[in-house]
Each structure stands twice: as structure tokens, then as C-alpha cells.
Amino acid sequence: MKKLIYIFLIFNLQSSICNLHSQWVEQTSGTGAHLYDVEFINQNTGWACGDGGIVIKTTNGGTNWFTQNTGVTSTILTGIHPVNTNTVYAVGYWRTLLKSTNGGTNWQIISSLGIGQGVSFGEVFFIDENTGWWVGTQSTYVFKTTDGMNSIDSFFNVATCSLFDIYFKNSLTGIAASVAPNCVFKTTNGGINWKNILVPNIGCAAPFFQITFADNFTGWMIPSGECVLGRGHAVFRTTNFGDSWDTISRLHALPMTDFYGLFFSSPNTGWVSGSSTRTYKTTNGGFNWIQQVTPNLTGILKLSFASDSIGWGIGNSGKIIYTNTSGQYVNINPITEEIPRKHNLSQNYPNPFNPFTNIKYQIALNNSIVNIAVFDITGRIIKILVNQEQNTGLYSVDFDASELSSGLYFYVLEVNGEKIDSKKMLFIK
């Protein structure tokens, strides 16, 4: 019986992984300022903020971005939170607090002390137009208002940890995150008291720059650093809104990456990003991750998704990227052939080679998480050629060894975490 088989276009490998083109495209932000936070309230309307007190807004999904006048050009805005189309809050360095009640057309400067004065605020979260909290990256306090920043009702010293992110599911219950393993906190009385929640020890004090929740129970944190070289980034998940956290997997990022952005749009689907030009996506709640390559960025600092498919990432020099296909790879050609009956890895050709060779493999199950990695004779990973979800079909990928030394190398095919086969190949310059 004839079926469709999917054959990948040949990819030219130019970096430490194959240059797969995902469906991320760059948008024109209209600014060259570094951007540090981005938030969308739906698939059309969103804001981003950054250096020089800049706030930019879009009402058409990022096709056009417009700069808004905040009046604080000598500060750095690090957190922005739109409550709805009208009410938006922003926080930043040197005790900067901003509020807009007309979608950013005008901004009220609640506080801004000037360069080098006062603590710096990092992130802000509001549950409605009036009630919200913010934390300081150079402060151990949680600040709160119940009247839209007209007054700061109280501030709470949680520990000796500088706090990086905060999230509330209602007016009473919230989580604040800082550094693993002992600087995660939970409140059940609106922030009056905070309980220290221990997370499993990962071997170092790595910052949790962002926490994300898909519902009122399920959330994730990933430390910025790998801590123990080669072990990967620990992925933490809670299913009881932060009462306990479990390490559910290890995310191995190549090249090595400091993670800053983390976003789950649903209990199964999420992304993480950081200092490299790669994002990583999961479709099973964080247990497995597939790599996505993003265009023309030196790093993706924050992410925001309006659905499982539509999202944005922001970074240095005013860079903004966008996807409406969840960042999935699109360079696939269908032809009419038989469906493979089993997974298979073929011998590379030519072999020996200099410097290019081609590897063919076949996948027998739809929605398989496929990984092909190249190792040297010591067992060290040299390059990741494939790391993504694929359907049944025959595939082909090129390997460029021009940056490597002559010698014997191995390549391994894994499908859904199971090793299928490995082959030897000889590179001769």
C-alpha cells in the first residue's frame, strides 16, 4: 500500500548544529535598543520594553511596532505587564514604576529616581487593574499595591535572595523565584508571609530567571546554568502550585546556553530560550525537548505565546522573532512511497569523507522525537544534527566536518529516548 514518505531537504551545516530553518521569522521593531521583556494579551496586541526606557507596542501581531513615549529615557525597563488593552504596568532600574491607562499612549511616572539611585525592579505581575506585586533584582523585597500603584501598601523581605520573577494565581496565592535550590517562595495570604520552598539540589546556586504556569496547579522552572558540565539543565515541574517541585528531565543545550526565557502555553506545550540562537520546545510537559533554530539573534531573552502556535521572542539590539507554527520545521517534501516498517540508520556516504558526508535514516512512527548526534572517540558530543519531532518517513541530513580534526567519529540515532543504532565514519582532510 502506497503512502506518503517525507524527505528532508539537504541542510548545509554551518555551526555547532545543522542549520535547520524553523518557522521563526524576524519582525521589524523600529528600535535598536536591547529588549528585556515582552507580553501579549492576545494574538494581535502586545508590548515589549528595554533600554532607554523604551516601550514598543503592536496591535497587528508584530507586523508593525510603534514606540511609545514613557518619559524615562535614562533608565532600563526590565518588566512589563498588560492587564488588558488599556491598563499596562512597567518596572525597571533605579526604582522605576510606570503605569498607563490608555494602552500606552500616555504613561504616568509613579517613581523613577535616576541613574544609580534606589533598588532596581525586575518583574511585575498584576491580577487585575489594581492589585499587583513586583520584585527587585537588587532587592530582597516583594512590593505590593491594591490601588493601581497610587500607594505601595506594603513590602515584604522574604530572604537574602535577590528575586527575579513573581506570579500570582489569585489575590492570595503566589510564587516568587530567585536561585536554586533554596530561594523559591510561596505565599497564601497575599504576600504578608512567605514560605521557603526547597527544590531538589542541582549542585550550584543557579538563578531561576522565570517561572511559568499553564494553569492553577502546573508550573515549571529551569535554572539559567547547567551547574555540572555535561549533565544538562534541570527541568523542574510542580503540579500543586509550588508546594513541591520535581526534576522531571535534563535539557542538554548545544551550544552551551544560559536560559532566561520560559513560557508554557498549555500543560503540554512550552518553550525555553536564552543566550544562544536556539529555542527548545516540549510537547509533553517538559519531559522531552526539541531544538529550534531562530534567525539573526545573539540570544532570545524572553518569550510570549498567545496560543500553542503563535508566539514572539525578544533579544538584544531590538530583535523580535515571530512564529505562527509553534516554531516547527517546514522544509519537508512529500513523495509517494511505502511507509517504513521500522526505524533505521544508514551508513553515511561518502565514507571516508572530506569535509561533507550525507546520512540517511527512516522513522516508522508519527510524532517521534528524533535525535542524531555526532561523537568523537572519547564519547564527547561534537554536533547535534537532528533534535526535533518528526513523522514517519525517510530523511536525509548533511554533516560538515570542516572545523574538526581528521579522525574516527560516531553518529547515533535515538527515537523517543531509545537508542536505535550507531555507525562509524572516517574524516580525512
Coordinates of C-alpha atoms in Angstrom, one line a residue:
M1 CA 0.0 0.0 0.0
K2 CA 1.4 3.3 -1.1
K3 CA 1.7 6.1 1.5
L4 CA 3.4 9.5 1.8
I5 CA 7.1 9.5 2.9
Y6 CA 8.7 12.7 4.0
I7 CA 12.1 13.5 2.7
F8 CA 14.1 16.4 4.3
L9 CA 15.8 18.9 2.0
I10 CA 19.6 18.7 2.4
F11 CA 20.8 21.1 5.1
N12 CA 24.1 22.9 5.0
L13 CA 25.7 22.7 8.4
Q14 CA 27.4 25.9 9.3
S15 CA 27.6 25.9 13.1
S16 CA 27.7 23.5 16.0
I17 CA 24.4 22.0 14.9
C18 CA 22.8 21.6 11.5
N19 CA 21.3 24.9 10.2
L20 CA 17.7 23.7 10.2
H21 CA 15.3 26.5 9.3
S22 CA 12.3 26.6 11.7
Q23 CA 9.3 28.7 11.1
W24 CA 10.5 31.7 13.1
V25 CA 10.7 35.0 11.2
E26 CA 12.2 38.3 12.2
Q27 CA 10.0 41.3 12.7
T28 CA 10.9 44.9 12.4
S29 CA 10.8 46.5 15.9
G30 CA 11.8 50.0 14.9
T31 CA 14.4 50.2 17.6
G32 CA 18.0 49.2 18.2
A33 CA 17.6 49.2 21.9
H34 CA 18.1 45.9 23.9
L35 CA 14.7 44.5 24.8
Y36 CA 14.2 42.6 28.1
D37 CA 10.5 41.7 28.4
V38 CA 7.6 41.0 26.1
E39 CA 3.9 40.3 26.9
F40 CA 0.9 39.7 24.6
I41 CA -2.7 39.7 25.8
N42 CA -3.9 38.1 22.5
Q43 CA -2.5 37.2 19.1
N44 CA -2.6 40.9 18.0
T45 CA -1.8 43.1 20.9
G46 CA 1.4 43.2 22.8
W47 CA 4.2 45.3 24.4
A48 CA 7.9 45.0 24.8
C49 CA 10.3 47.1 26.9
G50 CA 14.0 47.7 27.3
D51 CA 17.0 50.1 27.3
G52 CA 16.5 53.8 27.4
G53 CA 13.1 53.5 29.0
I54 CA 11.7 52.2 25.7
V55 CA 8.3 50.6 25.3
I56 CA 7.1 49.4 21.9
K57 CA 3.6 48.2 21.1
T58 CA 1.9 46.2 18.3
T59 CA -1.8 45.8 17.5
N60 CA -1.4 43.5 14.5
G61 CA 0.7 40.7 15.8
G62 CA 4.0 42.4 15.3
T63 CA 3.7 43.3 11.7
N64 CA 4.2 46.8 12.9
W65 CA 5.7 48.0 16.2
F66 CA 5.3 51.6 17.4
T67 CA 7.5 53.3 20.0
Q68 CA 5.6 54.8 23.0
N69 CA 6.8 57.8 25.0
T70 CA 7.4 56.8 28.6
G71 CA 9.2 59.9 29.7
V72 CA 12.0 57.9 31.3
T73 CA 14.8 57.8 28.7
S74 CA 17.6 57.4 31.2
T75 CA 16.5 54.2 32.7
I76 CA 16.2 50.5 31.8
L77 CA 12.8 48.8 31.8
T78 CA 13.1 45.1 32.6
G79 CA 9.5 44.1 33.2
I80 CA 6.1 44.9 31.6
H81 CA 2.7 43.5 32.3
P82 CA -0.5 44.4 30.4
V83 CA -3.7 43.7 32.4
N84 CA -5.9 44.4 29.4
T85 CA -5.9 46.6 26.3
N86 CA -5.9 49.8 28.5
T87 CA -4.0 49.1 31.7
V88 CA -0.3 48.4 31.4
Y89 CA 2.4 48.4 34.1
A90 CA 6.2 48.6 33.6
V91 CA 9.1 48.4 36.1
G92 CA 12.8 48.9 35.8
Y93 CA 16.1 50.1 37.1
W94 CA 16.5 52.8 39.8
R95 CA 13.1 52.4 41.4
T96 CA 11.2 53.0 38.1
L97 CA 7.5 52.3 38.2
L98 CA 5.2 53.2 35.2
K99 CA 1.5 52.9 34.5
S100 CA -0.7 53.5 31.5
T101 CA -4.5 53.5 31.5
N102 CA -4.9 54.0 27.7
G103 CA -2.8 51.2 26.3
G104 CA 0.5 53.1 26.4
T105 CA -0.5 56.3 24.6
N106 CA 0.3 58.1 27.8
W107 CA 2.4 56.9 30.8
Q108 CA 2.3 58.0 34.4
I109 CA 5.7 58.0 36.1
I110 CA 4.9 56.6 39.6
S111 CA 8.6 56.6 40.5
S112 CA 12.0 57.0 38.8
L113 CA 15.0 58.1 40.8
G114 CA 17.6 58.4 38.2
I115 CA 20.8 56.6 37.4
G116 CA 22.3 54.7 40.3
Q117 CA 19.7 55.7 42.8
G118 CA 17.5 53.2 44.7
V119 CA 16.9 49.5 44.1
S120 CA 16.2 48.1 40.7
F121 CA 12.9 46.3 40.0
G122 CA 13.0 43.3 37.7
E123 CA 9.5 41.9 37.1
V124 CA 5.9 42.9 37.8
F125 CA 2.6 40.9 37.9
F126 CA -1.0 42.2 38.3
I127 CA -4.1 40.1 38.7
D128 CA -6.4 43.0 37.9
E129 CA -6.2 46.7 37.2
N130 CA -5.5 47.5 40.9
T131 CA -3.8 44.6 42.6
G132 CA -0.2 43.6 41.8
W133 CA 3.3 42.8 43.0
W134 CA 6.8 43.5 41.8
V135 CA 10.3 42.3 42.8
G136 CA 13.7 43.8 42.7
T137 CA 16.8 42.2 41.1
Q138 CA 18.9 44.1 43.6
S139 CA 16.5 43.8 46.5
T140 CA 15.1 41.0 48.8
Y141 CA 11.7 42.7 48.9
V142 CA 8.3 41.9 47.4
F143 CA 6.3 45.1 46.8
K144 CA 2.5 45.2 46.6
T145 CA -0.3 47.6 45.7
T146 CA -4.0 47.2 45.8
D147 CA -4.9 50.6 44.3
G148 CA -3.1 50.6 41.0
M149 CA 0.2 52.0 42.4
N150 CA -1.4 55.1 43.8
S151 CA 0.2 53.8 47.0
I152 CA 2.5 50.9 47.9
D153 CA 0.6 49.2 50.7
S154 CA 3.4 47.1 51.9
F155 CA 6.7 45.4 51.1
F156 CA 7.9 42.1 52.4
N157 CA 11.5 41.0 53.0
V158 CA 11.5 37.3 52.0
A159 CA 15.2 36.4 52.5
T160 CA 18.7 37.3 51.5
C161 CA 17.9 36.4 47.9
S162 CA 17.5 38.9 45.1
L163 CA 14.2 38.0 43.4
F164 CA 13.9 37.6 39.6
D165 CA 10.3 36.7 38.9
I166 CA 6.9 36.6 40.6
Y167 CA 3.5 35.1 39.7
F168 CA 0.1 35.0 41.4
K169 CA -2.9 32.9 40.5
N170 CA -5.3 34.9 42.6
S171 CA -5.2 37.7 45.2
L172 CA -3.8 35.4 47.9
T173 CA -1.6 32.7 46.4
G174 CA 1.7 33.4 44.6
I175 CA 5.2 32.2 43.9
A176 CA 8.5 34.2 43.8
A177 CA 11.6 32.7 42.4
S178 CA 15.3 33.5 42.6
V179 CA 18.1 31.0 43.0
A180 CA 18.2 27.2 43.2
P181 CA 17.9 25.3 45.4
N182 CA 16.7 27.4 48.4
C183 CA 15.3 30.7 47.1
V184 CA 11.8 29.8 45.9
F185 CA 9.0 31.2 48.0
K186 CA 5.2 30.8 48.2
T187 CA 2.5 32.9 49.9
T188 CA -1.1 32.1 50.6
N189 CA -2.1 35.4 52.2
G190 CA -1.4 37.9 49.5
G191 CA 2.3 38.3 50.3
I192 CA 2.2 39.1 54.0
N193 CA 4.1 35.9 54.8
W194 CA 6.3 33.7 52.5
K195 CA 7.2 30.1 52.9
N196 CA 10.6 28.9 51.7
I197 CA 10.0 26.0 49.2
L198 CA 13.1 23.8 48.7
V199 CA 13.7 22.4 45.3
P200 CA 16.0 19.4 44.5
N201 CA 19.7 20.4 44.8
I202 CA 21.2 20.8 41.3
G203 CA 24.8 21.3 42.5
C204 CA 25.1 25.1 42.4
A205 CA 23.2 28.3 43.0
A206 CA 21.8 28.9 39.5
P207 CA 19.2 31.6 39.1
F208 CA 15.6 30.9 38.1
F209 CA 15.0 33.9 35.9
Q210 CA 11.5 33.0 35.0
I211 CA 8.6 30.8 36.3
T212 CA 5.7 29.9 34.1
F213 CA 2.3 28.3 34.9
A214 CA -0.1 26.7 32.4
D215 CA -3.0 26.5 34.9
N216 CA -3.6 27.0 38.6
F217 CA -1.6 23.9 39.5
T218 CA 1.1 23.1 36.9
G219 CA 4.2 25.2 36.5
W220 CA 7.9 25.0 35.5
M221 CA 11.3 26.5 36.3
I222 CA 14.6 25.9 34.6
P223 CA 17.8 27.3 36.1
S224 CA 19.9 29.5 33.9
G225 CA 23.1 27.5 34.3
E226 CA 23.9 23.8 33.7
C227 CA 25.8 23.7 37.0
V228 CA 27.5 20.4 36.4
L229 CA 29.1 20.4 33.0
G230 CA 27.6 17.7 30.7
R231 CA 24.6 17.0 32.9
G232 CA 22.3 19.5 31.2
H233 CA 19.8 22.0 32.7
A234 CA 17.4 20.5 35.3
V235 CA 13.8 20.9 34.4
F236 CA 11.6 21.4 37.5
R237 CA 7.8 21.0 37.5
T238 CA 5.1 21.4 40.1
T239 CA 1.6 20.1 40.0
N240 CA 0.4 21.6 43.2
F241 CA 1.2 25.3 42.6
G242 CA 4.7 25.3 44.1
D243 CA 4.2 23.3 47.3
S244 CA 6.8 20.8 45.8
W245 CA 9.0 20.7 42.8
D246 CA 10.3 17.6 41.0
T247 CA 13.2 17.3 38.5
I248 CA 11.4 15.7 35.5
S249 CA 14.2 15.8 32.9
R250 CA 17.6 17.3 31.8
L251 CA 17.7 19.6 28.9
H252 CA 21.1 19.4 27.0
A253 CA 21.7 22.6 25.2
L254 CA 24.3 22.8 22.4
P255 CA 25.9 25.3 22.2
M256 CA 26.0 25.8 25.9
T257 CA 23.3 28.3 26.9
D258 CA 22.2 30.5 29.8
F259 CA 18.4 30.2 29.9
Y260 CA 16.4 33.4 30.5
G261 CA 13.0 32.9 28.9
L262 CA 10.5 30.2 29.8
F263 CA 6.8 30.0 28.6
F264 CA 4.2 27.3 28.6
S265 CA 1.1 28.0 26.6
S266 CA -0.7 24.8 27.8
P267 CA 0.2 21.8 30.2
N268 CA 2.0 20.0 27.4
T269 CA 3.5 22.8 25.2
G270 CA 6.3 25.1 26.2
W271 CA 9.5 26.8 25.1
V272 CA 12.7 27.9 26.8
S273 CA 15.3 30.3 25.4
G274 CA 18.5 32.1 26.4
S275 CA 21.9 33.3 25.3
S276 CA 22.2 31.2 22.1
T277 CA 20.3 31.4 18.8
R278 CA 18.2 28.3 19.7
T279 CA 14.9 27.8 21.4
Y280 CA 13.8 24.5 22.8
K281 CA 10.3 23.2 22.6
T282 CA 8.4 20.5 24.5
T283 CA 5.1 18.9 23.6
N284 CA 4.9 16.5 26.6
G285 CA 5.1 18.8 29.5
G286 CA 8.9 19.2 29.7
F287 CA 10.0 15.5 29.7
N288 CA 11.5 15.8 26.2
W289 CA 12.8 18.8 24.3
I290 CA 13.4 19.5 20.6
Q291 CA 15.7 22.2 19.3
Q292 CA 14.6 25.1 17.1
V293 CA 16.9 27.5 15.3
T294 CA 15.9 31.1 15.3
P295 CA 17.0 33.8 12.7
N296 CA 19.6 36.5 13.2
L297 CA 19.7 36.7 17.0
T298 CA 22.5 36.5 19.5
G299 CA 20.1 35.4 22.2
I300 CA 16.3 35.2 23.0
L301 CA 15.8 36.8 26.4
K302 CA 12.1 36.4 26.9
L303 CA 9.2 34.7 25.2
S304 CA 5.4 35.3 25.0
F305 CA 2.8 33.0 23.3
A306 CA -0.8 33.7 22.6
S307 CA -1.5 30.0 21.8
D308 CA 0.3 26.8 21.2
S309 CA 1.2 28.1 17.7
I310 CA 1.5 31.9 17.9
G311 CA 4.4 33.4 19.8
W312 CA 7.2 36.0 20.0
G313 CA 10.7 36.2 21.3
I314 CA 12.8 39.3 22.0
G315 CA 16.5 40.0 22.4
N316 CA 19.4 42.4 22.0
S317 CA 19.5 45.3 19.5
G318 CA 15.8 45.4 19.2
K319 CA 15.4 42.0 17.7
I320 CA 12.0 40.4 17.7
I321 CA 11.1 37.0 16.2
Y322 CA 7.6 35.6 15.5
T323 CA 6.1 32.2 14.7
N324 CA 2.6 31.1 13.8
T325 CA 3.5 27.4 13.5
S326 CA 5.0 27.0 17.1
G327 CA 8.4 27.2 15.5
Q328 CA 8.1 23.8 13.8
Y329 CA 10.4 23.0 10.8
V330 CA 8.8 23.4 7.4
N331 CA 11.4 22.3 4.9
I332 CA 9.8 18.9 4.1
N333 CA 8.9 17.4 0.7
P334 CA 6.3 14.6 0.4
I335 CA 6.7 11.9 -2.3
T336 CA 4.7 8.7 -2.9
E337 CA 6.4 5.6 -1.4
E338 CA 5.9 2.8 1.2
I339 CA 5.9 3.7 4.9
P340 CA 9.0 2.4 6.7
R341 CA 8.3 -0.6 8.8
K342 CA 11.0 0.1 11.4
H343 CA 13.4 2.8 12.4
N344 CA 16.7 2.6 10.6
L345 CA 20.1 4.4 10.4
S346 CA 22.1 4.1 7.2
Q347 CA 25.9 4.3 6.7
N348 CA 27.0 7.7 5.7
Y349 CA 28.1 8.4 2.1
P350 CA 30.8 9.0 1.1
N351 CA 32.9 7.3 3.8
P352 CA 35.8 8.2 4.3
F353 CA 34.8 11.8 3.5
N354 CA 36.2 15.4 3.3
P355 CA 34.6 17.5 4.6
F356 CA 30.9 16.7 3.7
T357 CA 29.0 13.5 4.1
N358 CA 25.3 12.5 3.9
I359 CA 23.4 10.5 6.5
K360 CA 20.0 8.9 5.7
Y361 CA 17.6 7.4 8.2
Q362 CA 14.0 6.4 8.4
I363 CA 11.3 6.9 11.1
A364 CA 8.5 4.4 11.4
L365 CA 6.2 6.2 13.9
N366 CA 4.5 9.5 13.7
N367 CA 5.2 12.2 16.3
S368 CA 8.6 10.7 17.2
I369 CA 11.2 12.8 19.0
V370 CA 14.3 12.1 16.8
N371 CA 17.9 12.9 17.8
I372 CA 21.1 12.3 15.8
A373 CA 24.3 13.3 17.4
V374 CA 28.0 13.0 16.4
F375 CA 30.6 11.9 19.0
D376 CA 34.3 11.7 19.0
I377 CA 36.2 8.6 20.1
T378 CA 36.2 9.8 23.7
G379 CA 32.4 9.9 23.7
R380 CA 32.1 13.7 23.7
I381 CA 29.2 15.2 21.7
I382 CA 30.6 17.1 18.7
K383 CA 27.5 18.1 16.9
I384 CA 23.8 17.6 17.1
L385 CA 22.4 17.0 13.6
V386 CA 18.7 16.4 14.4
N387 CA 16.8 17.2 17.5
Q388 CA 13.1 17.5 16.8
E389 CA 9.7 15.8 16.4
Q390 CA 9.3 14.0 13.1
N391 CA 6.6 11.9 11.4
T392 CA 7.1 8.6 9.6
G393 CA 9.3 8.8 6.6
L394 CA 12.8 8.7 5.0
Y395 CA 15.1 11.6 5.9
S396 CA 18.5 12.9 4.8
V397 CA 20.9 15.3 6.5
D398 CA 24.4 16.5 5.6
F399 CA 27.3 16.7 8.0
D400 CA 30.0 19.3 7.6
A401 CA 33.3 18.3 9.4
S402 CA 35.4 21.2 8.1
E403 CA 36.0 22.6 11.6
L404 CA 37.1 19.2 13.0
S405 CA 40.4 17.3 13.0
S406 CA 40.8 14.2 10.9
G407 CA 39.8 11.0 12.7
L408 CA 37.2 8.4 13.5
Y409 CA 33.8 9.7 14.6
F410 CA 30.5 8.0 15.6
Y411 CA 26.9 9.1 15.0
V412 CA 23.9 7.8 16.9
L413 CA 20.2 7.7 16.2
E414 CA 17.8 7.9 19.1
V415 CA 14.0 7.8 18.8
N416 CA 11.8 8.8 21.7
G417 CA 14.8 8.4 24.0
E418 CA 15.7 4.9 22.8
K419 CA 19.0 4.2 21.0
I420 CA 18.2 2.7 17.6
D421 CA 21.7 2.3 16.1
S422 CA 25.2 3.8 15.8
K423 CA 27.7 4.0 12.9
K424 CA 31.3 4.8 12.4
M425 CA 32.6 7.4 9.9
L426 CA 36.1 8.4 9.0
F427 CA 37.0 12.1 8.3
I428 CA 40.3 12.6 6.3
K429 CA 41.5 16.1 5.5

